[in-house]
Amino acid sequence: MADDGRTRIIPGRTPESAAMLADVKRAMAITARLNRLTFNDAGEVRALFSELIGKKVDDSVLLVPPFYATGGAGMRIGRNVFINQNCTFYDLGGLDIADDVMIGPNVSLITSGHPLEPSRRRGFTTARPIVIERNVWIAAGATVVGGVTVGENSVVAAGSVVTRDVPPNMLVGGNPARVIRSIAE
């Protein structure tokens, strides 16, 4: 794997991997409490989400349970962000969501993975950041993988798998996602 300076490698059976597991257990406990709430409990949802990420989220943030996460400390969430139900955020590599982002139901933002080679697959976890810039819409069922930046104002079509950076003001779709057209006004 090429090291672009943004890849984090966590070897198995180390203090760092033990800390990662502790973060996962903490996140699962918090999200279990969050997932008992409803759409009408927006203030309580924000409070638990703030506890999950370790900083207060803006009152304009709306998250619809259920929601799943494997950490929290690696997330930064801007203002006026909407996260629809049944989303999964793996933030080990860092997850930066800017202002005015809309995230549809069943979206997965996955910053971590494993080596492809079977003999190395369980040996370590790799993690790369995801950056979602201002005013992006990620439609239902899309997956964005680590190392990707989705540019300002862009739209990720439903069901897409984003494996490369998305330029600003573009509609992307497919698996792997490719540019369909510009959406600049």
Short mmCIF file of N, CA and C in Angstrom, two decimals:
data_model
loop_
_atom_site.label_atom_id
_atom_site.label_comp_id
_atom_site.label_asym_id
_atom_site.label_seq_id
_atom_site.Cartn_x
_atom_site.Cartn_y
_atom_site.Cartn_z
N MET A 1 0.85 -1.18 0.00
CA MET A 1 0.00 0.00 0.00
C MET A 1 0.89 1.24 0.00
N ALA A 2 0.62 2.15 -0.92
CA ALA A 2 1.38 3.40 -0.99
C ALA A 2 0.99 4.30 0.18
N ASP A 3 1.98 4.92 0.77
CA ASP A 3 1.73 5.83 1.89
C ASP A 3 1.69 7.25 1.36
N ASP A 4 0.51 7.85 1.39
CA ASP A 4 0.36 9.22 0.91
C ASP A 4 0.43 10.23 2.06
N GLY A 5 0.84 9.78 3.23
CA GLY A 5 0.95 10.66 4.39
C GLY A 5 -0.35 10.79 5.16
N ARG A 6 -1.45 10.24 4.61
CA ARG A 6 -2.75 10.33 5.29
C ARG A 6 -3.20 8.98 5.81
N THR A 7 -2.45 7.93 5.51
CA THR A 7 -2.83 6.58 5.92
C THR A 7 -2.30 6.28 7.31
N ARG A 8 -3.18 5.80 8.14
CA ARG A 8 -2.82 5.38 9.49
C ARG A 8 -2.87 3.86 9.52
N ILE A 9 -1.86 3.23 10.08
CA ILE A 9 -1.82 1.77 10.18
C ILE A 9 -1.82 1.39 11.66
N ILE A 10 -2.79 0.53 12.03
CA ILE A 10 -2.91 0.09 13.41
C ILE A 10 -2.66 -1.42 13.45
N PRO A 11 -1.46 -1.84 13.88
CA PRO A 11 -1.16 -3.27 13.95
C PRO A 11 -2.03 -3.95 15.01
N GLY A 12 -2.39 -5.20 14.75
CA GLY A 12 -3.17 -5.98 15.71
C GLY A 12 -2.35 -6.32 16.94
N ARG A 13 -3.07 -6.60 18.01
CA ARG A 13 -2.46 -7.04 19.28
C ARG A 13 -1.42 -6.06 19.81
N THR A 14 -1.75 -4.77 19.73
CA THR A 14 -0.88 -3.72 20.24
C THR A 14 -1.70 -2.81 21.16
N PRO A 15 -1.05 -1.97 21.94
CA PRO A 15 -1.82 -1.02 22.76
C PRO A 15 -2.71 -0.12 21.90
N GLU A 16 -2.26 0.24 20.70
CA GLU A 16 -3.08 1.08 19.81
C GLU A 16 -4.34 0.34 19.35
N SER A 17 -4.21 -0.95 19.04
CA SER A 17 -5.41 -1.70 18.63
C SER A 17 -6.34 -1.94 19.82
N ALA A 18 -5.78 -2.08 21.03
CA ALA A 18 -6.61 -2.21 22.23
C ALA A 18 -7.39 -0.92 22.48
N ALA A 19 -6.74 0.22 22.25
CA ALA A 19 -7.43 1.52 22.40
C ALA A 19 -8.54 1.66 21.36
N MET A 20 -8.27 1.19 20.14
CA MET A 20 -9.28 1.22 19.08
C MET A 20 -10.49 0.40 19.50
N LEU A 21 -10.27 -0.78 20.04
CA LEU A 21 -11.36 -1.64 20.48
C LEU A 21 -12.14 -0.97 21.62
N ALA A 22 -11.47 -0.32 22.52
CA ALA A 22 -12.14 0.39 23.61
C ALA A 22 -13.03 1.51 23.05
N ASP A 23 -12.54 2.21 22.03
CA ASP A 23 -13.34 3.26 21.38
C ASP A 23 -14.59 2.68 20.73
N VAL A 24 -14.44 1.53 20.10
CA VAL A 24 -15.59 0.87 19.47
C VAL A 24 -16.63 0.50 20.52
N LYS A 25 -16.19 -0.06 21.64
CA LYS A 25 -17.12 -0.44 22.72
C LYS A 25 -17.84 0.78 23.27
N ARG A 26 -17.10 1.88 23.45
CA ARG A 26 -17.70 3.12 23.94
C ARG A 26 -18.74 3.64 22.95
N ALA A 27 -18.38 3.66 21.67
CA ALA A 27 -19.31 4.15 20.64
C ALA A 27 -20.56 3.29 20.56
N MET A 28 -20.39 1.99 20.67
CA MET A 28 -21.55 1.10 20.61
C MET A 28 -22.49 1.32 21.79
N ALA A 29 -21.94 1.60 22.96
CA ALA A 29 -22.78 1.88 24.14
C ALA A 29 -23.57 3.18 23.94
N ILE A 30 -22.89 4.20 23.44
CA ILE A 30 -23.57 5.49 23.23
C ILE A 30 -24.62 5.38 22.13
N THR A 31 -24.27 4.73 21.01
CA THR A 31 -25.24 4.64 19.92
C THR A 31 -26.42 3.74 20.29
N ALA A 32 -26.21 2.77 21.17
CA ALA A 32 -27.35 1.95 21.64
C ALA A 32 -28.35 2.83 22.38
N ARG A 33 -27.86 3.76 23.19
CA ARG A 33 -28.75 4.70 23.89
C ARG A 33 -29.41 5.64 22.90
N LEU A 34 -28.63 6.16 21.95
CA LEU A 34 -29.15 7.08 20.94
C LEU A 34 -30.25 6.40 20.11
N ASN A 35 -30.06 5.13 19.80
CA ASN A 35 -31.01 4.43 18.93
C ASN A 35 -32.31 4.05 19.60
N ARG A 36 -32.44 4.31 20.89
CA ARG A 36 -33.72 4.14 21.58
C ARG A 36 -34.61 5.37 21.41
N LEU A 37 -34.02 6.44 20.89
CA LEU A 37 -34.75 7.71 20.74
C LEU A 37 -35.46 7.76 19.40
N THR A 38 -36.34 8.77 19.26
CA THR A 38 -37.11 8.93 18.02
C THR A 38 -36.80 10.28 17.38
N PHE A 39 -37.39 10.49 16.23
CA PHE A 39 -37.25 11.75 15.51
C PHE A 39 -37.63 12.93 16.40
N ASN A 40 -38.62 12.74 17.27
CA ASN A 40 -39.11 13.82 18.14
C ASN A 40 -38.16 14.14 19.29
N ASP A 41 -37.12 13.35 19.48
CA ASP A 41 -36.16 13.55 20.56
C ASP A 41 -34.87 14.21 20.06
N ALA A 42 -35.00 15.16 19.13
CA ALA A 42 -33.83 15.75 18.45
C ALA A 42 -32.81 16.32 19.43
N GLY A 43 -33.25 16.98 20.49
CA GLY A 43 -32.32 17.55 21.46
C GLY A 43 -31.51 16.49 22.17
N GLU A 44 -32.18 15.40 22.59
CA GLU A 44 -31.48 14.31 23.25
C GLU A 44 -30.54 13.59 22.28
N VAL A 45 -30.97 13.44 21.03
CA VAL A 45 -30.11 12.82 20.02
C VAL A 45 -28.84 13.65 19.85
N ARG A 46 -29.01 14.98 19.74
CA ARG A 46 -27.83 15.86 19.61
C ARG A 46 -26.91 15.75 20.83
N ALA A 47 -27.50 15.66 22.01
CA ALA A 47 -26.68 15.54 23.23
C ALA A 47 -25.86 14.25 23.22
N LEU A 48 -26.47 13.14 22.84
CA LEU A 48 -25.73 11.87 22.78
C LEU A 48 -24.72 11.87 21.64
N PHE A 49 -25.07 12.48 20.51
CA PHE A 49 -24.12 12.57 19.40
C PHE A 49 -22.93 13.44 19.81
N SER A 50 -23.19 14.51 20.56
CA SER A 50 -22.11 15.35 21.08
C SER A 50 -21.20 14.55 22.01
N GLU A 51 -21.81 13.73 22.87
CA GLU A 51 -21.02 12.87 23.75
C GLU A 51 -20.17 11.91 22.92
N LEU A 52 -20.75 11.37 21.86
CA LEU A 52 -20.04 10.42 21.00
C LEU A 52 -18.80 11.06 20.38
N ILE A 53 -18.93 12.28 19.85
CA ILE A 53 -17.80 12.89 19.13
C ILE A 53 -16.91 13.73 20.04
N GLY A 54 -17.34 13.93 21.28
CA GLY A 54 -16.49 14.63 22.24
C GLY A 54 -16.51 16.14 22.13
N LYS A 55 -17.49 16.67 21.41
CA LYS A 55 -17.67 18.13 21.33
C LYS A 55 -19.13 18.41 20.99
N LYS A 56 -19.61 19.54 21.46
CA LYS A 56 -21.01 19.89 21.24
C LYS A 56 -21.27 20.16 19.77
N VAL A 57 -22.32 19.52 19.24
CA VAL A 57 -22.73 19.82 17.87
C VAL A 57 -23.72 20.98 17.90
N ASP A 58 -23.76 21.71 16.83
CA ASP A 58 -24.64 22.86 16.70
C ASP A 58 -26.10 22.42 16.78
N ASP A 59 -26.95 23.30 17.31
CA ASP A 59 -28.38 22.99 17.41
C ASP A 59 -29.06 22.81 16.07
N SER A 60 -28.41 23.22 14.99
CA SER A 60 -28.98 23.06 13.65
C SER A 60 -28.75 21.66 13.08
N VAL A 61 -27.95 20.83 13.75
CA VAL A 61 -27.69 19.47 13.29
C VAL A 61 -28.90 18.60 13.60
N LEU A 62 -29.32 17.81 12.59
CA LEU A 62 -30.44 16.89 12.78
C LEU A 62 -29.98 15.50 12.35
N LEU A 63 -30.03 14.56 13.29
CA LEU A 63 -29.67 13.17 13.04
C LEU A 63 -30.90 12.33 13.37
N VAL A 64 -31.31 11.47 12.44
CA VAL A 64 -32.49 10.63 12.63
C VAL A 64 -32.02 9.22 12.96
N PRO A 65 -32.31 8.71 14.17
CA PRO A 65 -31.92 7.35 14.52
C PRO A 65 -32.68 6.32 13.66
N PRO A 66 -32.14 5.11 13.51
CA PRO A 66 -30.93 4.61 14.13
C PRO A 66 -29.67 5.12 13.42
N PHE A 67 -28.55 5.07 14.15
CA PHE A 67 -27.26 5.53 13.68
C PHE A 67 -26.19 4.62 14.26
N TYR A 68 -25.15 4.35 13.48
CA TYR A 68 -24.11 3.42 13.91
C TYR A 68 -22.74 4.06 13.72
N ALA A 69 -21.84 3.84 14.68
CA ALA A 69 -20.49 4.41 14.62
C ALA A 69 -19.52 3.47 15.32
N THR A 70 -18.24 3.60 14.95
CA THR A 70 -17.21 2.77 15.60
C THR A 70 -16.20 3.61 16.35
N GLY A 71 -16.53 4.83 16.62
CA GLY A 71 -15.59 5.70 17.32
C GLY A 71 -16.31 6.95 17.76
N GLY A 72 -16.01 8.03 17.09
CA GLY A 72 -16.63 9.30 17.41
C GLY A 72 -15.62 10.41 17.52
N ALA A 73 -14.49 10.13 18.15
CA ALA A 73 -13.48 11.17 18.38
C ALA A 73 -12.89 11.70 17.08
N GLY A 74 -12.96 10.92 16.01
CA GLY A 74 -12.42 11.35 14.73
C GLY A 74 -13.40 12.10 13.86
N MET A 75 -14.58 12.45 14.40
CA MET A 75 -15.61 13.15 13.61
C MET A 75 -15.62 14.64 13.91
N ARG A 76 -15.80 15.42 12.85
CA ARG A 76 -16.10 16.83 12.97
C ARG A 76 -17.33 17.09 12.13
N ILE A 77 -18.35 17.68 12.75
CA ILE A 77 -19.63 17.90 12.09
C ILE A 77 -19.92 19.40 12.09
N GLY A 78 -20.19 19.95 10.92
CA GLY A 78 -20.48 21.37 10.79
C GLY A 78 -21.90 21.72 11.21
N ARG A 79 -22.31 22.92 10.81
CA ARG A 79 -23.66 23.41 11.13
C ARG A 79 -24.63 23.02 10.02
N ASN A 80 -25.90 22.93 10.41
CA ASN A 80 -26.97 22.67 9.45
C ASN A 80 -26.74 21.38 8.68
N VAL A 81 -26.25 20.35 9.37
CA VAL A 81 -26.02 19.04 8.77
C VAL A 81 -27.23 18.16 9.06
N PHE A 82 -27.70 17.44 8.04
CA PHE A 82 -28.81 16.50 8.18
C PHE A 82 -28.29 15.09 7.89
N ILE A 83 -28.48 14.19 8.86
CA ILE A 83 -28.08 12.79 8.72
C ILE A 83 -29.33 11.94 8.89
N ASN A 84 -29.76 11.32 7.79
CA ASN A 84 -30.98 10.52 7.82
C ASN A 84 -30.74 9.18 8.49
N GLN A 85 -31.79 8.41 8.64
CA GLN A 85 -31.73 7.18 9.43
C GLN A 85 -30.87 6.09 8.81
N ASN A 86 -30.37 5.24 9.71
CA ASN A 86 -29.64 4.03 9.37
C ASN A 86 -28.29 4.28 8.70
N CYS A 87 -27.63 5.37 9.08
CA CYS A 87 -26.30 5.66 8.54
C CYS A 87 -25.23 5.02 9.43
N THR A 88 -24.08 4.71 8.81
CA THR A 88 -22.96 4.11 9.50
C THR A 88 -21.72 4.94 9.22
N PHE A 89 -21.07 5.43 10.28
CA PHE A 89 -19.86 6.23 10.16
C PHE A 89 -18.72 5.53 10.89
N TYR A 90 -17.70 5.09 10.15
CA TYR A 90 -16.47 4.55 10.72
C TYR A 90 -15.42 5.64 10.59
N ASP A 91 -15.06 6.26 11.69
CA ASP A 91 -14.26 7.49 11.67
C ASP A 91 -12.82 7.30 12.12
N LEU A 92 -12.31 6.08 12.14
CA LEU A 92 -10.95 5.83 12.62
C LEU A 92 -9.92 6.69 11.87
N GLY A 93 -10.12 6.90 10.59
CA GLY A 93 -9.19 7.70 9.79
C GLY A 93 -9.47 9.19 9.85
N GLY A 94 -10.57 9.59 10.45
CA GLY A 94 -10.98 10.99 10.50
C GLY A 94 -12.11 11.24 9.53
N LEU A 95 -13.13 11.92 10.00
CA LEU A 95 -14.32 12.20 9.19
C LEU A 95 -14.70 13.65 9.40
N ASP A 96 -14.59 14.46 8.35
CA ASP A 96 -14.85 15.90 8.43
C ASP A 96 -16.05 16.22 7.54
N ILE A 97 -17.16 16.60 8.16
CA ILE A 97 -18.39 16.93 7.44
C ILE A 97 -18.65 18.42 7.63
N ALA A 98 -18.60 19.17 6.53
CA ALA A 98 -18.73 20.62 6.58
C ALA A 98 -20.19 21.06 6.74
N ASP A 99 -20.41 22.36 6.76
CA ASP A 99 -21.74 22.94 6.91
C ASP A 99 -22.65 22.58 5.73
N ASP A 100 -23.95 22.52 6.03
CA ASP A 100 -25.02 22.40 5.02
C ASP A 100 -24.99 21.09 4.24
N VAL A 101 -24.42 20.04 4.82
CA VAL A 101 -24.37 18.74 4.17
C VAL A 101 -25.65 17.96 4.46
N MET A 102 -26.15 17.26 3.44
CA MET A 102 -27.30 16.36 3.60
C MET A 102 -26.84 14.94 3.31
N ILE A 103 -27.13 14.03 4.24
CA ILE A 103 -26.73 12.64 4.10
C ILE A 103 -28.00 11.80 4.17
N GLY A 104 -28.27 11.07 3.09
CA GLY A 104 -29.49 10.28 2.97
C GLY A 104 -29.46 9.03 3.82
N PRO A 105 -30.59 8.30 3.83
CA PRO A 105 -30.66 7.07 4.62
C PRO A 105 -29.72 6.00 4.08
N ASN A 106 -29.26 5.17 4.99
CA ASN A 106 -28.42 4.01 4.66
C ASN A 106 -27.08 4.37 4.02
N VAL A 107 -26.58 5.56 4.30
CA VAL A 107 -25.26 5.96 3.79
C VAL A 107 -24.18 5.42 4.72
N SER A 108 -23.08 4.94 4.13
CA SER A 108 -21.93 4.47 4.90
C SER A 108 -20.72 5.31 4.56
N LEU A 109 -20.09 5.87 5.58
CA LEU A 109 -18.84 6.61 5.44
C LEU A 109 -17.79 5.78 6.18
N ILE A 110 -16.93 5.11 5.44
CA ILE A 110 -16.06 4.08 6.01
C ILE A 110 -14.60 4.47 5.79
N THR A 111 -13.92 4.88 6.85
CA THR A 111 -12.53 5.34 6.73
C THR A 111 -11.51 4.22 6.94
N SER A 112 -11.95 3.04 7.37
CA SER A 112 -10.99 1.99 7.71
C SER A 112 -11.17 0.76 6.84
N GLY A 113 -10.13 -0.05 6.80
CA GLY A 113 -10.15 -1.28 6.03
C GLY A 113 -9.01 -2.18 6.43
N HIS A 114 -8.74 -3.17 5.59
CA HIS A 114 -7.71 -4.16 5.86
C HIS A 114 -6.95 -4.46 4.57
N PRO A 115 -5.76 -5.05 4.66
CA PRO A 115 -5.02 -5.44 3.46
C PRO A 115 -5.81 -6.48 2.64
N LEU A 116 -5.57 -6.50 1.36
CA LEU A 116 -6.25 -7.47 0.50
C LEU A 116 -5.70 -8.88 0.65
N GLU A 117 -4.39 -9.01 0.87
CA GLU A 117 -3.76 -10.32 0.94
C GLU A 117 -4.27 -11.10 2.14
N PRO A 118 -4.77 -12.33 1.92
CA PRO A 118 -5.33 -13.11 3.02
C PRO A 118 -4.38 -13.29 4.20
N SER A 119 -3.09 -13.47 3.92
CA SER A 119 -2.13 -13.70 5.01
C SER A 119 -1.91 -12.46 5.87
N ARG A 120 -2.24 -11.27 5.36
CA ARG A 120 -2.02 -10.02 6.10
C ARG A 120 -3.32 -9.41 6.61
N ARG A 121 -4.46 -9.91 6.16
CA ARG A 121 -5.77 -9.27 6.38
C ARG A 121 -6.09 -9.03 7.85
N ARG A 122 -5.77 -9.95 8.72
CA ARG A 122 -6.08 -9.79 10.14
C ARG A 122 -4.94 -9.17 10.92
N GLY A 123 -3.86 -8.84 10.25
CA GLY A 123 -2.67 -8.33 10.92
C GLY A 123 -2.75 -6.87 11.32
N PHE A 124 -3.49 -6.09 10.55
CA PHE A 124 -3.61 -4.67 10.90
C PHE A 124 -4.81 -4.04 10.22
N THR A 125 -5.17 -2.89 10.73
CA THR A 125 -6.25 -2.07 10.19
C THR A 125 -5.62 -0.83 9.57
N THR A 126 -6.13 -0.44 8.43
CA THR A 126 -5.67 0.81 7.81
C THR A 126 -6.80 1.83 7.91
N ALA A 127 -6.43 3.10 7.96
CA ALA A 127 -7.44 4.15 8.07
C ALA A 127 -6.98 5.39 7.30
N ARG A 128 -7.90 5.96 6.52
CA ARG A 128 -7.64 7.19 5.76
C ARG A 128 -8.84 8.11 5.93
N PRO A 129 -8.62 9.42 5.96
CA PRO A 129 -9.71 10.36 6.22
C PRO A 129 -10.71 10.48 5.07
N ILE A 130 -11.91 10.89 5.43
CA ILE A 130 -12.94 11.30 4.47
C ILE A 130 -13.27 12.75 4.77
N VAL A 131 -13.34 13.57 3.72
CA VAL A 131 -13.72 14.97 3.84
C VAL A 131 -14.95 15.20 2.96
N ILE A 132 -16.02 15.69 3.58
CA ILE A 132 -17.23 16.05 2.86
C ILE A 132 -17.33 17.57 2.95
N GLU A 133 -17.13 18.25 1.81
CA GLU A 133 -17.11 19.71 1.82
C GLU A 133 -18.52 20.29 1.86
N ARG A 134 -18.60 21.61 1.98
CA ARG A 134 -19.84 22.34 2.19
C ARG A 134 -20.90 22.06 1.11
N ASN A 135 -22.14 21.93 1.58
CA ASN A 135 -23.32 21.86 0.73
C ASN A 135 -23.37 20.62 -0.16
N VAL A 136 -22.76 19.52 0.28
CA VAL A 136 -22.80 18.26 -0.45
C VAL A 136 -24.08 17.51 -0.08
N TRP A 137 -24.62 16.77 -1.05
CA TRP A 137 -25.74 15.87 -0.80
C TRP A 137 -25.26 14.47 -1.16
N ILE A 138 -25.29 13.56 -0.17
CA ILE A 138 -24.98 12.16 -0.41
C ILE A 138 -26.30 11.41 -0.31
N ALA A 139 -26.76 10.88 -1.45
CA ALA A 139 -28.09 10.28 -1.54
C ALA A 139 -28.11 8.87 -0.94
N ALA A 140 -29.32 8.34 -0.83
CA ALA A 140 -29.59 7.07 -0.14
C ALA A 140 -28.70 5.93 -0.59
N GLY A 141 -28.19 5.20 0.40
CA GLY A 141 -27.47 3.97 0.14
C GLY A 141 -26.08 4.11 -0.44
N ALA A 142 -25.55 5.31 -0.52
CA ALA A 142 -24.20 5.50 -1.05
C ALA A 142 -23.16 5.09 -0.01
N THR A 143 -21.98 4.72 -0.51
CA THR A 143 -20.84 4.40 0.34
C THR A 143 -19.67 5.26 -0.10
N VAL A 144 -19.00 5.89 0.86
CA VAL A 144 -17.79 6.67 0.59
C VAL A 144 -16.68 6.01 1.40
N VAL A 145 -15.55 5.72 0.74
CA VAL A 145 -14.45 5.03 1.42
C VAL A 145 -13.34 6.00 1.80
N GLY A 146 -12.46 5.56 2.68
CA GLY A 146 -11.37 6.37 3.18
C GLY A 146 -10.47 6.91 2.08
N GLY A 147 -9.96 8.11 2.34
CA GLY A 147 -9.07 8.78 1.39
C GLY A 147 -9.78 9.67 0.42
N VAL A 148 -11.11 9.74 0.49
CA VAL A 148 -11.91 10.49 -0.47
C VAL A 148 -12.30 11.86 0.08
N THR A 149 -12.25 12.87 -0.81
CA THR A 149 -12.83 14.18 -0.55
C THR A 149 -13.97 14.38 -1.54
N VAL A 150 -15.14 14.74 -1.02
CA VAL A 150 -16.28 15.08 -1.88
C VAL A 150 -16.37 16.59 -1.91
N GLY A 151 -16.16 17.18 -3.12
CA GLY A 151 -16.04 18.61 -3.29
C GLY A 151 -17.35 19.37 -3.07
N GLU A 152 -17.20 20.63 -2.74
CA GLU A 152 -18.30 21.54 -2.43
C GLU A 152 -19.42 21.46 -3.47
N ASN A 153 -20.65 21.44 -2.98
CA ASN A 153 -21.88 21.46 -3.78
C ASN A 153 -22.14 20.20 -4.58
N SER A 154 -21.30 19.20 -4.49
CA SER A 154 -21.48 17.99 -5.30
C SER A 154 -22.59 17.11 -4.76
N VAL A 155 -23.05 16.21 -5.63
CA VAL A 155 -24.09 15.24 -5.30
C VAL A 155 -23.56 13.86 -5.62
N VAL A 156 -23.70 12.94 -4.65
CA VAL A 156 -23.38 11.54 -4.85
C VAL A 156 -24.72 10.82 -5.03
N ALA A 157 -24.92 10.22 -6.21
CA ALA A 157 -26.19 9.57 -6.52
C ALA A 157 -26.44 8.37 -5.62
N ALA A 158 -27.71 8.04 -5.46
CA ALA A 158 -28.11 6.91 -4.63
C ALA A 158 -27.41 5.63 -5.06
N GLY A 159 -26.96 4.86 -4.09
CA GLY A 159 -26.36 3.57 -4.33
C GLY A 159 -24.93 3.60 -4.85
N SER A 160 -24.33 4.75 -4.96
CA SER A 160 -22.98 4.86 -5.50
C SER A 160 -21.93 4.40 -4.50
N VAL A 161 -20.78 4.00 -5.03
CA VAL A 161 -19.62 3.66 -4.21
C VAL A 161 -18.50 4.59 -4.63
N VAL A 162 -18.15 5.53 -3.74
CA VAL A 162 -17.18 6.57 -4.06
C VAL A 162 -15.80 6.14 -3.57
N THR A 163 -14.89 5.91 -4.53
CA THR A 163 -13.54 5.42 -4.21
C THR A 163 -12.47 6.44 -4.58
N ARG A 164 -12.87 7.55 -5.23
CA ARG A 164 -11.92 8.59 -5.64
C ARG A 164 -12.52 9.95 -5.31
N ASP A 165 -11.67 10.96 -5.24
CA ASP A 165 -12.12 12.33 -4.97
C ASP A 165 -13.17 12.77 -5.98
N VAL A 166 -14.14 13.55 -5.49
CA VAL A 166 -15.19 14.13 -6.33
C VAL A 166 -14.91 15.62 -6.44
N PRO A 167 -14.75 16.14 -7.66
CA PRO A 167 -14.52 17.58 -7.81
C PRO A 167 -15.75 18.37 -7.34
N PRO A 168 -15.58 19.65 -7.03
CA PRO A 168 -16.73 20.49 -6.67
C PRO A 168 -17.75 20.56 -7.80
N ASN A 169 -19.01 20.75 -7.43
CA ASN A 169 -20.10 21.03 -8.37
C ASN A 169 -20.32 19.92 -9.39
N MET A 170 -20.20 18.67 -8.96
CA MET A 170 -20.38 17.54 -9.87
C MET A 170 -21.42 16.57 -9.32
N LEU A 171 -22.11 15.90 -10.24
CA LEU A 171 -22.96 14.76 -9.93
C LEU A 171 -22.15 13.53 -10.27
N VAL A 172 -21.98 12.63 -9.28
CA VAL A 172 -21.29 11.37 -9.52
C VAL A 172 -22.23 10.23 -9.20
N GLY A 173 -22.01 9.10 -9.88
CA GLY A 173 -22.83 7.94 -9.62
C GLY A 173 -22.20 6.67 -10.13
N GLY A 174 -22.69 5.55 -9.64
CA GLY A 174 -22.23 4.24 -10.09
C GLY A 174 -21.29 3.57 -9.11
N ASN A 175 -20.80 2.40 -9.54
CA ASN A 175 -19.87 1.61 -8.74
C ASN A 175 -18.78 1.06 -9.64
N PRO A 176 -17.58 1.64 -9.57
CA PRO A 176 -17.21 2.81 -8.77
C PRO A 176 -17.82 4.08 -9.34
N ALA A 177 -18.04 5.06 -8.46
CA ALA A 177 -18.66 6.32 -8.90
C ALA A 177 -17.77 7.03 -9.91
N ARG A 178 -18.42 7.61 -10.90
CA ARG A 178 -17.72 8.43 -11.90
C ARG A 178 -18.52 9.70 -12.10
N VAL A 179 -17.88 10.73 -12.65
CA VAL A 179 -18.56 11.99 -12.91
C VAL A 179 -19.61 11.76 -13.99
N ILE A 180 -20.83 12.19 -13.71
CA ILE A 180 -21.92 12.11 -14.69
C ILE A 180 -22.05 13.44 -15.42
N ARG A 181 -22.04 14.53 -14.63
CA ARG A 181 -22.12 15.85 -15.25
C ARG A 181 -21.87 16.93 -14.21
N SER A 182 -21.62 18.14 -14.69
CA SER A 182 -21.49 19.30 -13.81
C SER A 182 -22.87 19.73 -13.35
N ILE A 183 -22.94 20.26 -12.14
CA ILE A 183 -24.20 20.81 -11.65
C ILE A 183 -24.06 22.28 -11.31
N ALA A 184 -23.02 22.90 -11.83
CA ALA A 184 -22.79 24.32 -11.56
C ALA A 184 -23.95 25.13 -12.12
N GLU A 185 -24.36 26.15 -11.34
CA GLU A 185 -25.46 27.01 -11.80
C GLU A 185 -24.94 28.07 -12.71
#
